[in-house]
Amino acid sequence: MAVGVRYIVDDVATAVGFYTQHLGFDVEMGPLPGFAILVRGDLRLLLNQPGAGGAGHAGERDGRSPAPGGWSRFQLVTDDLDAEVERLRGAGATFRGVMAEGAGGRQILVEDPSGNPVELFEPASG
């Protein structure tokens, strides 16, 4: 079963470029005006622009509207986090905070062009 994650983005075409060029996603559908579906393995990433209609447009009862950013994220596992960070920095990517290390491994958050975080994670060896 595939896992689907919906991210609200400022510009779908820009987000598609980031995820396909830098994080290894392929386009499944789109980009359409305000919407695209990307895939990487079993992960489906649904990208919605605010106000473009559909589920990505549904506001909250308290009047809040969908917007990019936040701290929820999905995780991409890598065998060499240092090399991945260096590659992305060279491509101009923005990172949140610093590298964190714990018993399970190391991680850092890279932001897509709309400020949505993606966790890059290298499991601890051994």
mmCIF file of N, CA and C in Angstrom:
data_model
loop_
_atom_site.group_PDB
_atom_site.id
_atom_site.type_symbol
_atom_site.label_atom_id
_atom_site.label_comp_id
_atom_site.label_asym_id
_atom_site.label_seq_id
_atom_site.Cartn_x
_atom_site.Cartn_y
_atom_site.Cartn_z
ATOM 1 N N MET A 1 0.843 -1.175 0.000
ATOM 2 C CA MET A 1 0.000 0.000 0.000
ATOM 3 C C MET A 1 0.891 1.243 0.000
ATOM 4 N N ALA A 2 0.573 2.170 -0.848
ATOM 5 C CA ALA A 2 1.320 3.421 -0.911
ATOM 6 C C ALA A 2 0.879 4.348 0.218
ATOM 7 N N VAL A 3 1.789 5.186 0.656
ATOM 8 C CA VAL A 3 1.488 6.194 1.663
ATOM 9 C C VAL A 3 1.398 7.528 0.957
ATOM 10 N N GLY A 4 0.342 8.292 1.245
ATOM 11 C CA GLY A 4 0.166 9.607 0.646
ATOM 12 C C GLY A 4 0.329 10.701 1.682
ATOM 13 N N VAL A 5 1.098 11.716 1.332
ATOM 14 C CA VAL A 5 1.292 12.885 2.170
ATOM 15 C C VAL A 5 0.903 14.096 1.332
ATOM 16 N N ARG A 6 0.104 15.005 1.916
ATOM 17 C CA ARG A 6 -0.282 16.220 1.201
ATOM 18 C C ARG A 6 0.482 17.392 1.790
ATOM 19 N N TYR A 7 1.158 18.147 0.924
ATOM 20 C CA TYR A 7 1.839 19.365 1.339
ATOM 21 C C TYR A 7 1.189 20.540 0.621
ATOM 22 N N ILE A 8 0.987 21.614 1.351
ATOM 23 C CA ILE A 8 0.526 22.869 0.779
ATOM 24 C C ILE A 8 1.772 23.648 0.373
ATOM 25 N N VAL A 9 1.812 24.103 -0.865
ATOM 26 C CA VAL A 9 2.980 24.807 -1.396
ATOM 27 C C VAL A 9 2.565 26.132 -2.011
ATOM 28 N N ASP A 10 3.505 27.068 -2.086
ATOM 29 C CA ASP A 10 3.219 28.370 -2.693
ATOM 30 C C ASP A 10 3.102 28.273 -4.204
ATOM 31 N N ASP A 11 3.931 27.435 -4.823
ATOM 32 C CA ASP A 11 3.966 27.314 -6.282
ATOM 33 C C ASP A 11 4.221 25.849 -6.638
ATOM 34 N N VAL A 12 3.257 25.199 -7.260
ATOM 35 C CA VAL A 12 3.363 23.770 -7.557
ATOM 36 C C VAL A 12 4.533 23.472 -8.488
ATOM 37 N N ALA A 13 4.706 24.245 -9.541
ATOM 38 C CA ALA A 13 5.783 23.969 -10.495
ATOM 39 C C ALA A 13 7.156 24.067 -9.827
ATOM 40 N N THR A 14 7.351 25.063 -8.974
ATOM 41 C CA THR A 14 8.620 25.206 -8.259
ATOM 42 C C THR A 14 8.848 24.024 -7.326
ATOM 43 N N ALA A 15 7.796 23.611 -6.610
ATOM 44 C CA ALA A 15 7.906 22.460 -5.697
ATOM 45 C C ALA A 15 8.210 21.182 -6.471
ATOM 46 N N VAL A 16 7.556 20.979 -7.608
ATOM 47 C CA VAL A 16 7.822 19.797 -8.437
ATOM 48 C C VAL A 16 9.293 19.773 -8.839
ATOM 49 N N GLY A 17 9.828 20.908 -9.259
ATOM 50 C CA GLY A 17 11.238 20.981 -9.627
ATOM 51 C C GLY A 17 12.153 20.604 -8.476
ATOM 52 N N PHE A 18 11.869 21.095 -7.280
ATOM 53 C CA PHE A 18 12.683 20.789 -6.104
ATOM 54 C C PHE A 18 12.662 19.298 -5.797
ATOM 55 N N TYR A 19 11.482 18.720 -5.706
ATOM 56 C CA TYR A 19 11.371 17.313 -5.314
ATOM 57 C C TYR A 19 11.913 16.362 -6.381
ATOM 58 N N THR A 20 11.749 16.691 -7.655
ATOM 59 C CA THR A 20 12.249 15.797 -8.704
ATOM 60 C C THR A 20 13.752 15.969 -8.917
ATOM 61 N N GLN A 21 14.251 17.191 -8.890
ATOM 62 C CA GLN A 21 15.673 17.438 -9.155
ATOM 63 C C GLN A 21 16.570 17.107 -7.966
ATOM 64 N N HIS A 22 16.072 17.314 -6.746
ATOM 65 C CA HIS A 22 16.940 17.201 -5.579
ATOM 66 C C HIS A 22 16.652 16.025 -4.660
ATOM 67 N N LEU A 23 15.418 15.511 -4.659
ATOM 68 C CA LEU A 23 15.075 14.462 -3.698
ATOM 69 C C LEU A 23 14.610 13.160 -4.336
ATOM 70 N N GLY A 24 14.770 13.015 -5.645
ATOM 71 C CA GLY A 24 14.538 11.735 -6.302
ATOM 72 C C GLY A 24 13.097 11.333 -6.539
ATOM 73 N N PHE A 25 12.175 12.283 -6.568
ATOM 74 C CA PHE A 25 10.775 11.970 -6.858
ATOM 75 C C PHE A 25 10.533 11.967 -8.364
ATOM 76 N N ASP A 26 9.513 11.229 -8.793
ATOM 77 C CA ASP A 26 9.047 11.236 -10.177
ATOM 78 C C ASP A 26 7.633 11.793 -10.209
ATOM 79 N N VAL A 27 7.253 12.385 -11.330
ATOM 80 C CA VAL A 27 5.915 12.941 -11.486
ATOM 81 C C VAL A 27 4.949 11.827 -11.885
ATOM 82 N N GLU A 28 3.880 11.661 -11.119
ATOM 83 C CA GLU A 28 2.819 10.722 -11.468
ATOM 84 C C GLU A 28 1.704 11.440 -12.212
ATOM 85 N N MET A 29 1.401 12.676 -11.789
ATOM 86 C CA MET A 29 0.348 13.455 -12.426
ATOM 87 C C MET A 29 0.668 14.943 -12.313
ATOM 88 N N GLY A 30 0.467 15.659 -13.427
ATOM 89 C CA GLY A 30 0.657 17.101 -13.406
ATOM 90 C C GLY A 30 2.052 17.476 -13.897
ATOM 91 N N PRO A 31 2.504 18.658 -13.533
ATOM 92 C CA PRO A 31 1.762 19.568 -12.671
ATOM 93 C C PRO A 31 0.601 20.225 -13.411
ATOM 94 N N LEU A 32 -0.528 20.241 -12.748
ATOM 95 C CA LEU A 32 -1.716 20.934 -13.220
ATOM 96 C C LEU A 32 -1.744 22.296 -12.531
ATOM 97 N N PRO A 33 -2.636 23.171 -12.936
ATOM 98 C CA PRO A 33 -2.732 24.436 -12.189
ATOM 99 C C PRO A 33 -3.084 24.160 -10.727
ATOM 100 N N GLY A 34 -2.119 24.357 -9.859
ATOM 101 C CA GLY A 34 -2.357 24.223 -8.430
ATOM 102 C C GLY A 34 -2.267 22.831 -7.849
ATOM 103 N N PHE A 35 -1.895 21.799 -8.630
ATOM 104 C CA PHE A 35 -1.875 20.444 -8.082
ATOM 105 C C PHE A 35 -0.925 19.544 -8.861
ATOM 106 N N ALA A 36 -0.266 18.626 -8.134
ATOM 107 C CA ALA A 36 0.566 17.591 -8.751
ATOM 108 C C ALA A 36 0.679 16.418 -7.785
ATOM 109 N N ILE A 37 0.941 15.240 -8.343
ATOM 110 C CA ILE A 37 1.231 14.057 -7.536
ATOM 111 C C ILE A 37 2.614 13.560 -7.934
ATOM 112 N N LEU A 38 3.484 13.403 -6.926
ATOM 113 C CA LEU A 38 4.820 12.882 -7.137
ATOM 114 C C LEU A 38 4.948 11.554 -6.408
ATOM 115 N N VAL A 39 5.872 10.715 -6.855
ATOM 116 C CA VAL A 39 6.089 9.415 -6.203
ATOM 117 C C VAL A 39 7.573 9.171 -5.997
ATOM 118 N N ARG A 40 7.855 8.474 -4.917
ATOM 119 C CA ARG A 40 9.197 7.961 -4.641
ATOM 120 C C ARG A 40 8.976 6.663 -3.878
ATOM 121 N N GLY A 41 9.237 5.542 -4.536
ATOM 122 C CA GLY A 41 8.933 4.248 -3.922
ATOM 123 C C GLY A 41 7.442 4.155 -3.646
ATOM 124 N N ASP A 42 7.082 3.796 -2.414
ATOM 125 C CA ASP A 42 5.676 3.688 -2.029
ATOM 126 C C ASP A 42 5.081 5.000 -1.541
ATOM 127 N N LEU A 43 5.852 6.076 -1.536
ATOM 128 C CA LEU A 43 5.365 7.372 -1.056
ATOM 129 C C LEU A 43 4.769 8.178 -2.194
ATOM 130 N N ARG A 44 3.528 8.624 -2.013
ATOM 131 C CA ARG A 44 2.881 9.548 -2.950
ATOM 132 C C ARG A 44 2.828 10.909 -2.279
ATOM 133 N N LEU A 45 3.385 11.923 -2.908
ATOM 134 C CA LEU A 45 3.388 13.277 -2.385
ATOM 135 C C LEU A 45 2.432 14.117 -3.216
ATOM 136 N N LEU A 46 1.361 14.572 -2.577
ATOM 137 C CA LEU A 46 0.354 15.393 -3.232
ATOM 138 C C LEU A 46 0.658 16.846 -2.923
ATOM 139 N N LEU A 47 0.871 17.647 -3.943
ATOM 140 C CA LEU A 47 1.211 19.054 -3.772
ATOM 141 C C LEU A 47 0.015 19.914 -4.171
ATOM 142 N N ASN A 48 -0.429 20.770 -3.260
ATOM 143 C CA ASN A 48 -1.563 21.661 -3.501
ATOM 144 C C ASN A 48 -1.163 23.104 -3.252
ATOM 145 N N GLN A 49 -1.617 23.975 -4.134
ATOM 146 C CA GLN A 49 -1.477 25.406 -3.944
ATOM 147 C C GLN A 49 -2.737 25.921 -3.256
ATOM 148 N N PRO A 50 -2.633 26.801 -2.248
ATOM 149 C CA PRO A 50 -3.838 27.348 -1.620
ATOM 150 C C PRO A 50 -4.738 28.010 -2.658
ATOM 151 N N GLY A 51 -6.030 27.790 -2.528
ATOM 152 C CA GLY A 51 -7.002 28.409 -3.419
ATOM 153 C C GLY A 51 -7.165 27.715 -4.754
ATOM 154 N N ALA A 52 -6.473 26.588 -4.956
ATOM 155 C CA ALA A 52 -6.553 25.898 -6.247
ATOM 156 C C ALA A 52 -7.700 24.904 -6.304
ATOM 157 N N GLY A 53 -8.454 24.781 -5.226
ATOM 158 C CA GLY A 53 -9.583 23.851 -5.204
ATOM 159 C C GLY A 53 -9.173 22.491 -4.699
ATOM 160 N N GLY A 54 -10.130 21.607 -4.532
ATOM 161 C CA GLY A 54 -9.874 20.252 -4.067
ATOM 162 C C GLY A 54 -9.568 20.201 -2.588
ATOM 163 N N ALA A 55 -9.108 19.039 -2.125
ATOM 164 C CA ALA A 55 -8.875 18.813 -0.697
ATOM 165 C C ALA A 55 -7.789 19.720 -0.130
ATOM 166 N N GLY A 56 -6.854 20.135 -0.929
ATOM 167 C CA GLY A 56 -5.801 21.015 -0.442
ATOM 168 C C GLY A 56 -6.287 22.417 -0.164
ATOM 169 N N HIS A 57 -7.517 22.717 -0.576
ATOM 170 C CA HIS A 57 -8.083 24.047 -0.391
ATOM 171 C C HIS A 57 -9.000 24.104 0.823
ATOM 172 N N ALA A 58 -9.419 22.962 1.327
ATOM 173 C CA ALA A 58 -10.401 22.936 2.407
ATOM 174 C C ALA A 58 -9.882 23.666 3.634
ATOM 175 N N GLY A 59 -10.569 24.732 4.029
ATOM 176 C CA GLY A 59 -10.190 25.503 5.207
ATOM 177 C C GLY A 59 -10.770 24.890 6.472
ATOM 178 N N GLU A 60 -10.404 25.444 7.592
ATOM 179 C CA GLU A 60 -10.891 24.979 8.879
ATOM 180 C C GLU A 60 -12.119 25.772 9.290
ATOM 181 N N ARG A 61 -12.925 25.196 10.173
ATOM 182 C CA ARG A 61 -14.139 25.872 10.648
ATOM 183 C C ARG A 61 -13.834 27.168 11.385
ATOM 184 N N ASP A 62 -12.636 27.251 11.988
ATOM 185 C CA ASP A 62 -12.294 28.466 12.731
ATOM 186 C C ASP A 62 -11.765 29.572 11.819
ATOM 187 N N GLY A 63 -11.805 29.355 10.500
ATOM 188 C CA GLY A 63 -11.416 30.381 9.547
ATOM 189 C C GLY A 63 -9.989 30.279 9.047
ATOM 190 N N ARG A 64 -9.184 29.379 9.630
ATOM 191 C CA ARG A 64 -7.820 29.229 9.145
ATOM 192 C C ARG A 64 -7.828 28.593 7.764
ATOM 193 N N SER A 65 -6.875 28.975 6.941
ATOM 194 C CA SER A 65 -6.730 28.406 5.603
ATOM 195 C C SER A 65 -5.445 27.593 5.534
ATOM 196 N N PRO A 66 -5.401 26.594 4.645
ATOM 197 C CA PRO A 66 -4.166 25.835 4.475
ATOM 198 C C PRO A 66 -3.026 26.766 4.070
ATOM 199 N N ALA A 67 -1.833 26.494 4.618
ATOM 200 C CA ALA A 67 -0.653 27.306 4.308
ATOM 201 C C ALA A 67 0.588 26.424 4.409
ATOM 202 N N PRO A 68 1.638 26.758 3.673
ATOM 203 C CA PRO A 68 2.881 25.997 3.758
ATOM 204 C C PRO A 68 3.558 26.169 5.111
ATOM 205 N N GLY A 69 4.519 25.298 5.374
ATOM 206 C CA GLY A 69 5.334 25.410 6.584
ATOM 207 C C GLY A 69 4.934 24.391 7.625
ATOM 208 N N GLY A 70 5.125 24.718 8.882
ATOM 209 C CA GLY A 70 4.805 23.798 9.966
ATOM 210 C C GLY A 70 5.985 22.895 10.269
ATOM 211 N N TRP A 71 5.756 21.906 11.155
ATOM 212 C CA TRP A 71 6.817 21.010 11.570
ATOM 213 C C TRP A 71 6.528 19.558 11.232
ATOM 214 N N SER A 72 5.314 19.226 10.828
ATOM 215 C CA SER A 72 5.058 17.855 10.386
ATOM 216 C C SER A 72 5.893 17.602 9.151
ATOM 217 N N ARG A 73 6.341 16.361 8.995
ATOM 218 C CA ARG A 73 7.215 16.076 7.866
ATOM 219 C C ARG A 73 7.242 14.590 7.586
ATOM 220 N N PHE A 74 7.784 14.240 6.433
ATOM 221 C CA PHE A 74 8.073 12.844 6.151
ATOM 222 C C PHE A 74 9.582 12.687 6.167
ATOM 223 N N GLN A 75 10.027 11.447 6.270
ATOM 224 C CA GLN A 75 11.446 11.150 6.430
ATOM 225 C C GLN A 75 11.971 10.407 5.207
ATOM 226 N N LEU A 76 13.114 10.849 4.715
ATOM 227 C CA LEU A 76 13.835 10.135 3.672
ATOM 228 C C LEU A 76 15.120 9.604 4.289
ATOM 229 N N VAL A 77 15.345 8.302 4.153
ATOM 230 C CA VAL A 77 16.513 7.657 4.746
ATOM 231 C C VAL A 77 17.660 7.672 3.741
ATOM 232 N N THR A 78 18.852 7.975 4.239
ATOM 233 C CA THR A 78 20.053 8.011 3.414
ATOM 234 C C THR A 78 21.176 7.250 4.108
ATOM 235 N N ASP A 79 22.092 6.707 3.328
ATOM 236 C CA ASP A 79 23.247 6.007 3.881
ATOM 237 C C ASP A 79 24.381 6.962 4.231
ATOM 238 N N ASP A 80 24.375 8.171 3.646
ATOM 239 C CA ASP A 80 25.461 9.128 3.858
ATOM 240 C C ASP A 80 24.872 10.529 3.994
ATOM 241 N N LEU A 81 24.481 10.875 5.208
ATOM 242 C CA LEU A 81 23.823 12.159 5.458
ATOM 243 C C LEU A 81 24.736 13.337 5.137
ATOM 244 N N ASP A 82 26.003 13.236 5.479
ATOM 245 C CA ASP A 82 26.921 14.347 5.204
ATOM 246 C C ASP A 82 26.993 14.653 3.712
ATOM 247 N N ALA A 83 27.097 13.621 2.891
ATOM 248 C CA ALA A 83 27.166 13.823 1.439
ATOM 249 C C ALA A 83 25.852 14.401 0.914
ATOM 250 N N GLU A 84 24.728 13.936 1.448
ATOM 251 C CA GLU A 84 23.416 14.438 1.007
ATOM 252 C C GLU A 84 23.257 15.916 1.361
ATOM 253 N N VAL A 85 23.669 16.293 2.562
ATOM 254 C CA VAL A 85 23.582 17.691 2.981
ATOM 255 C C VAL A 85 24.498 18.558 2.120
ATOM 256 N N GLU A 86 25.697 18.098 1.871
ATOM 257 C CA GLU A 86 26.632 18.853 1.030
ATOM 258 C C GLU A 86 26.065 19.041 -0.379
ATOM 259 N N ARG A 87 25.490 17.985 -0.935
ATOM 260 C CA ARG A 87 24.910 18.064 -2.287
ATOM 261 C C ARG A 87 23.773 19.074 -2.322
ATOM 262 N N LEU A 88 22.887 19.017 -1.331
ATOM 263 C CA LEU A 88 21.738 19.925 -1.300
ATOM 264 C C LEU A 88 22.158 21.366 -1.021
ATOM 265 N N ARG A 89 23.127 21.552 -0.147
ATOM 266 C CA ARG A 89 23.633 22.922 0.107
ATOM 267 C C ARG A 89 24.223 23.500 -1.172
ATOM 268 N N GLY A 90 24.932 22.668 -1.919
ATOM 269 C CA GLY A 90 25.501 23.111 -3.184
ATOM 270 C C GLY A 90 24.443 23.507 -4.199
ATOM 271 N N ALA A 91 23.250 22.933 -4.050
ATOM 272 C CA ALA A 91 22.136 23.262 -4.941
ATOM 273 C C ALA A 91 21.315 24.430 -4.404
ATOM 274 N N GLY A 92 21.750 25.007 -3.255
ATOM 275 C CA GLY A 92 21.058 26.175 -2.712
ATOM 276 C C GLY A 92 19.915 25.867 -1.763
ATOM 277 N N ALA A 93 19.802 24.625 -1.295
ATOM 278 C CA ALA A 93 18.710 24.259 -0.385
ATOM 279 C C ALA A 93 18.879 24.940 0.962
ATOM 280 N N THR A 94 17.745 25.160 1.628
ATOM 281 C CA THR A 94 17.708 25.774 2.950
ATOM 282 C C THR A 94 17.449 24.700 3.996
ATOM 283 N N PHE A 95 18.184 24.770 5.094
ATOM 284 C CA PHE A 95 18.030 23.813 6.186
ATOM 285 C C PHE A 95 17.492 24.518 7.421
ATOM 286 N N ARG A 96 16.731 23.771 8.224
ATOM 287 C CA ARG A 96 16.237 24.264 9.511
ATOM 288 C C ARG A 96 17.118 23.725 10.609
ATOM 289 N N GLY A 97 17.623 24.607 11.412
ATOM 290 C CA GLY A 97 18.404 24.175 12.560
ATOM 291 C C GLY A 97 19.699 23.504 12.163
ATOM 292 N N VAL A 98 20.171 22.658 13.066
ATOM 293 C CA VAL A 98 21.444 21.966 12.869
ATOM 294 C C VAL A 98 21.200 20.461 12.879
ATOM 295 N N MET A 99 22.230 19.730 12.549
ATOM 296 C CA MET A 99 22.173 18.279 12.565
ATOM 297 C C MET A 99 21.887 17.816 13.992
ATOM 298 N N ALA A 100 20.948 16.901 14.145
ATOM 299 C CA ALA A 100 20.637 16.315 15.451
ATOM 300 C C ALA A 100 21.095 14.869 15.445
ATOM 301 N N GLU A 101 21.625 14.429 16.568
ATOM 302 C CA GLU A 101 22.118 13.059 16.671
ATOM 303 C C GLU A 101 21.570 12.422 17.935
ATOM 304 N N GLY A 102 21.126 11.173 17.797
ATOM 305 C CA GLY A 102 20.610 10.430 18.934
ATOM 306 C C GLY A 102 20.959 8.964 18.800
ATOM 307 N N ALA A 103 20.387 8.154 19.680
ATOM 308 C CA ALA A 103 20.684 6.718 19.676
ATOM 309 C C ALA A 103 20.301 6.051 18.361
ATOM 310 N N GLY A 104 19.265 6.552 17.698
ATOM 311 C CA GLY A 104 18.795 5.936 16.469
ATOM 312 C C GLY A 104 19.516 6.375 15.217
ATOM 313 N N GLY A 105 20.225 7.498 15.301
ATOM 314 C CA GLY A 105 20.909 7.992 14.125
ATOM 315 C C GLY A 105 21.000 9.501 14.108
ATOM 316 N N ARG A 106 21.230 10.063 12.904
ATOM 317 C CA ARG A 106 21.368 11.511 12.732
ATOM 318 C C ARG A 106 20.302 12.007 11.777
ATOM 319 N N GLN A 107 19.886 13.265 11.982
ATOM 320 C CA GLN A 107 18.871 13.843 11.101
ATOM 321 C C GLN A 107 19.060 15.348 10.976
ATOM 322 N N ILE A 108 18.514 15.876 9.885
ATOM 323 C CA ILE A 108 18.454 17.319 9.660
ATOM 324 C C ILE A 108 17.232 17.574 8.792
ATOM 325 N N LEU A 109 16.677 18.766 8.907
ATOM 326 C CA LEU A 109 15.506 19.130 8.118
ATOM 327 C C LEU A 109 15.917 20.047 6.975
ATOM 328 N N VAL A 110 15.534 19.672 5.756
ATOM 329 C CA VAL A 110 15.709 20.518 4.586
ATOM 330 C C VAL A 110 14.323 21.044 4.235
ATOM 331 N N GLU A 111 14.246 22.294 3.783
ATOM 332 C CA GLU A 111 12.965 22.897 3.433
ATOM 333 C C GLU A 111 12.762 22.884 1.927
ATOM 334 N N ASP A 112 11.524 22.591 1.505
ATOM 335 C CA ASP A 112 11.189 22.752 0.100
ATOM 336 C C ASP A 112 11.045 24.251 -0.175
ATOM 337 N N PRO A 113 10.836 24.670 -1.417
ATOM 338 C CA PRO A 113 10.778 26.097 -1.713
ATOM 339 C C PRO A 113 9.662 26.854 -0.988
ATOM 340 N N SER A 114 8.660 26.154 -0.439
ATOM 341 C CA SER A 114 7.580 26.804 0.305
ATOM 342 C C SER A 114 7.803 26.766 1.812
ATOM 343 N N GLY A 115 8.893 26.178 2.269
ATOM 344 C CA GLY A 115 9.179 26.111 3.692
ATOM 345 C C GLY A 115 8.691 24.850 4.378
ATOM 346 N N ASN A 116 8.186 23.874 3.616
ATOM 347 C CA ASN A 116 7.767 22.601 4.197
ATOM 348 C C ASN A 116 8.999 21.756 4.493
ATOM 349 N N PRO A 117 9.110 21.204 5.711
ATOM 350 C CA PRO A 117 10.300 20.430 6.055
ATOM 351 C C PRO A 117 10.245 18.991 5.562
ATOM 352 N N VAL A 118 11.419 18.479 5.194
ATOM 353 C CA VAL A 118 11.624 17.073 4.860
ATOM 354 C C VAL A 118 12.787 16.623 5.741
ATOM 355 N N GLU A 119 12.567 15.547 6.500
ATOM 356 C CA GLU A 119 13.627 15.045 7.364
ATOM 357 C C GLU A 119 14.527 14.106 6.587
ATOM 358 N N LEU A 120 15.819 14.413 6.595
ATOM 359 C CA LEU A 120 16.827 13.528 6.025
ATOM 360 C C LEU A 120 17.439 12.775 7.201
ATOM 361 N N PHE A 121 17.448 11.438 7.133
ATOM 362 C CA PHE A 121 17.815 10.622 8.289
ATOM 363 C C PHE A 121 18.824 9.557 7.894
ATOM 364 N N GLU A 122 19.877 9.454 8.687
ATOM 365 C CA GLU A 122 20.866 8.385 8.536
ATOM 366 C C GLU A 122 20.820 7.529 9.780
ATOM 367 N N PRO A 123 20.379 6.251 9.654
ATOM 368 C CA PRO A 123 20.311 5.379 10.828
ATOM 369 C C PRO A 123 21.696 5.146 11.444
ATOM 370 N N ALA A 124 21.707 4.947 12.757
ATOM 371 C CA ALA A 124 22.955 4.630 13.445
ATOM 372 C C ALA A 124 23.471 3.285 12.931
ATOM 373 N N SER A 125 24.778 3.184 12.799
ATOM 374 C CA SER A 125 25.346 1.898 12.368
ATOM 375 C C SER A 125 25.596 1.025 13.585
ATOM 376 N N GLY A 126 25.501 -0.275 13.345
ATOM 377 C CA GLY A 126 25.833 -1.193 14.418
ATOM 378 C C GLY A 126 24.732 -1.883 15.028
#
